């Protein structure tokens, strides 16, 4: 039996990423006009420390999860920085 499709929205993705990345500095924007198919991600997390860009992007994808990724047409990861890189502590 297959799982029913979920309607993906920016708030759902943002909440998941904030929890997974242990950061409140995550913003997800729906750039598909509200239909939930295309999103931009901006994230600042110390979990990115010591990781290269591809590894950081993989963390974002893991945080969203395979089931939701299957429902997204386009995901543009615009920023993945540590707090220090962002100019924090």
Short mmCIF file of C-alpha atoms in Angstrom, two decimals, residues 21 43-52 55-57 59-60 79-82 85:
data_model
loop_
_atom_site.label_atom_id
_atom_site.label_comp_id
_atom_site.label_asym_id
_atom_site.label_seq_id
_atom_site.Cartn_x
_atom_site.Cartn_y
_atom_site.Cartn_z
CA UNK A 21 19.66 21.55 11.56
CA UNK A 43 20.10 28.14 6.19
CA UNK A 44 22.62 29.06 8.89
CA UNK A 45 23.62 26.22 11.21
CA UNK A 46 26.66 25.09 13.14
CA UNK A 47 25.97 21.61 11.73
CA UNK A 48 27.64 22.89 8.54
CA UNK A 49 30.96 23.41 10.39
CA UNK A 50 33.83 21.61 8.64
CA UNK A 51 31.64 20.49 5.73
CA UNK A 52 32.05 21.30 2.04
CA UNK A 55 27.96 17.91 2.18
CA UNK A 56 25.96 20.91 3.42
CA UNK A 57 23.42 20.48 0.64
CA UNK A 59 22.31 17.74 5.08
CA UNK A 60 19.50 19.98 3.82
CA UNK A 79 22.70 29.62 1.36
CA UNK A 80 24.27 27.10 3.76
CA UNK A 81 26.58 28.86 6.20
CA UNK A 82 27.81 28.38 9.73
CA UNK A 85 30.51 32.53 8.42
#
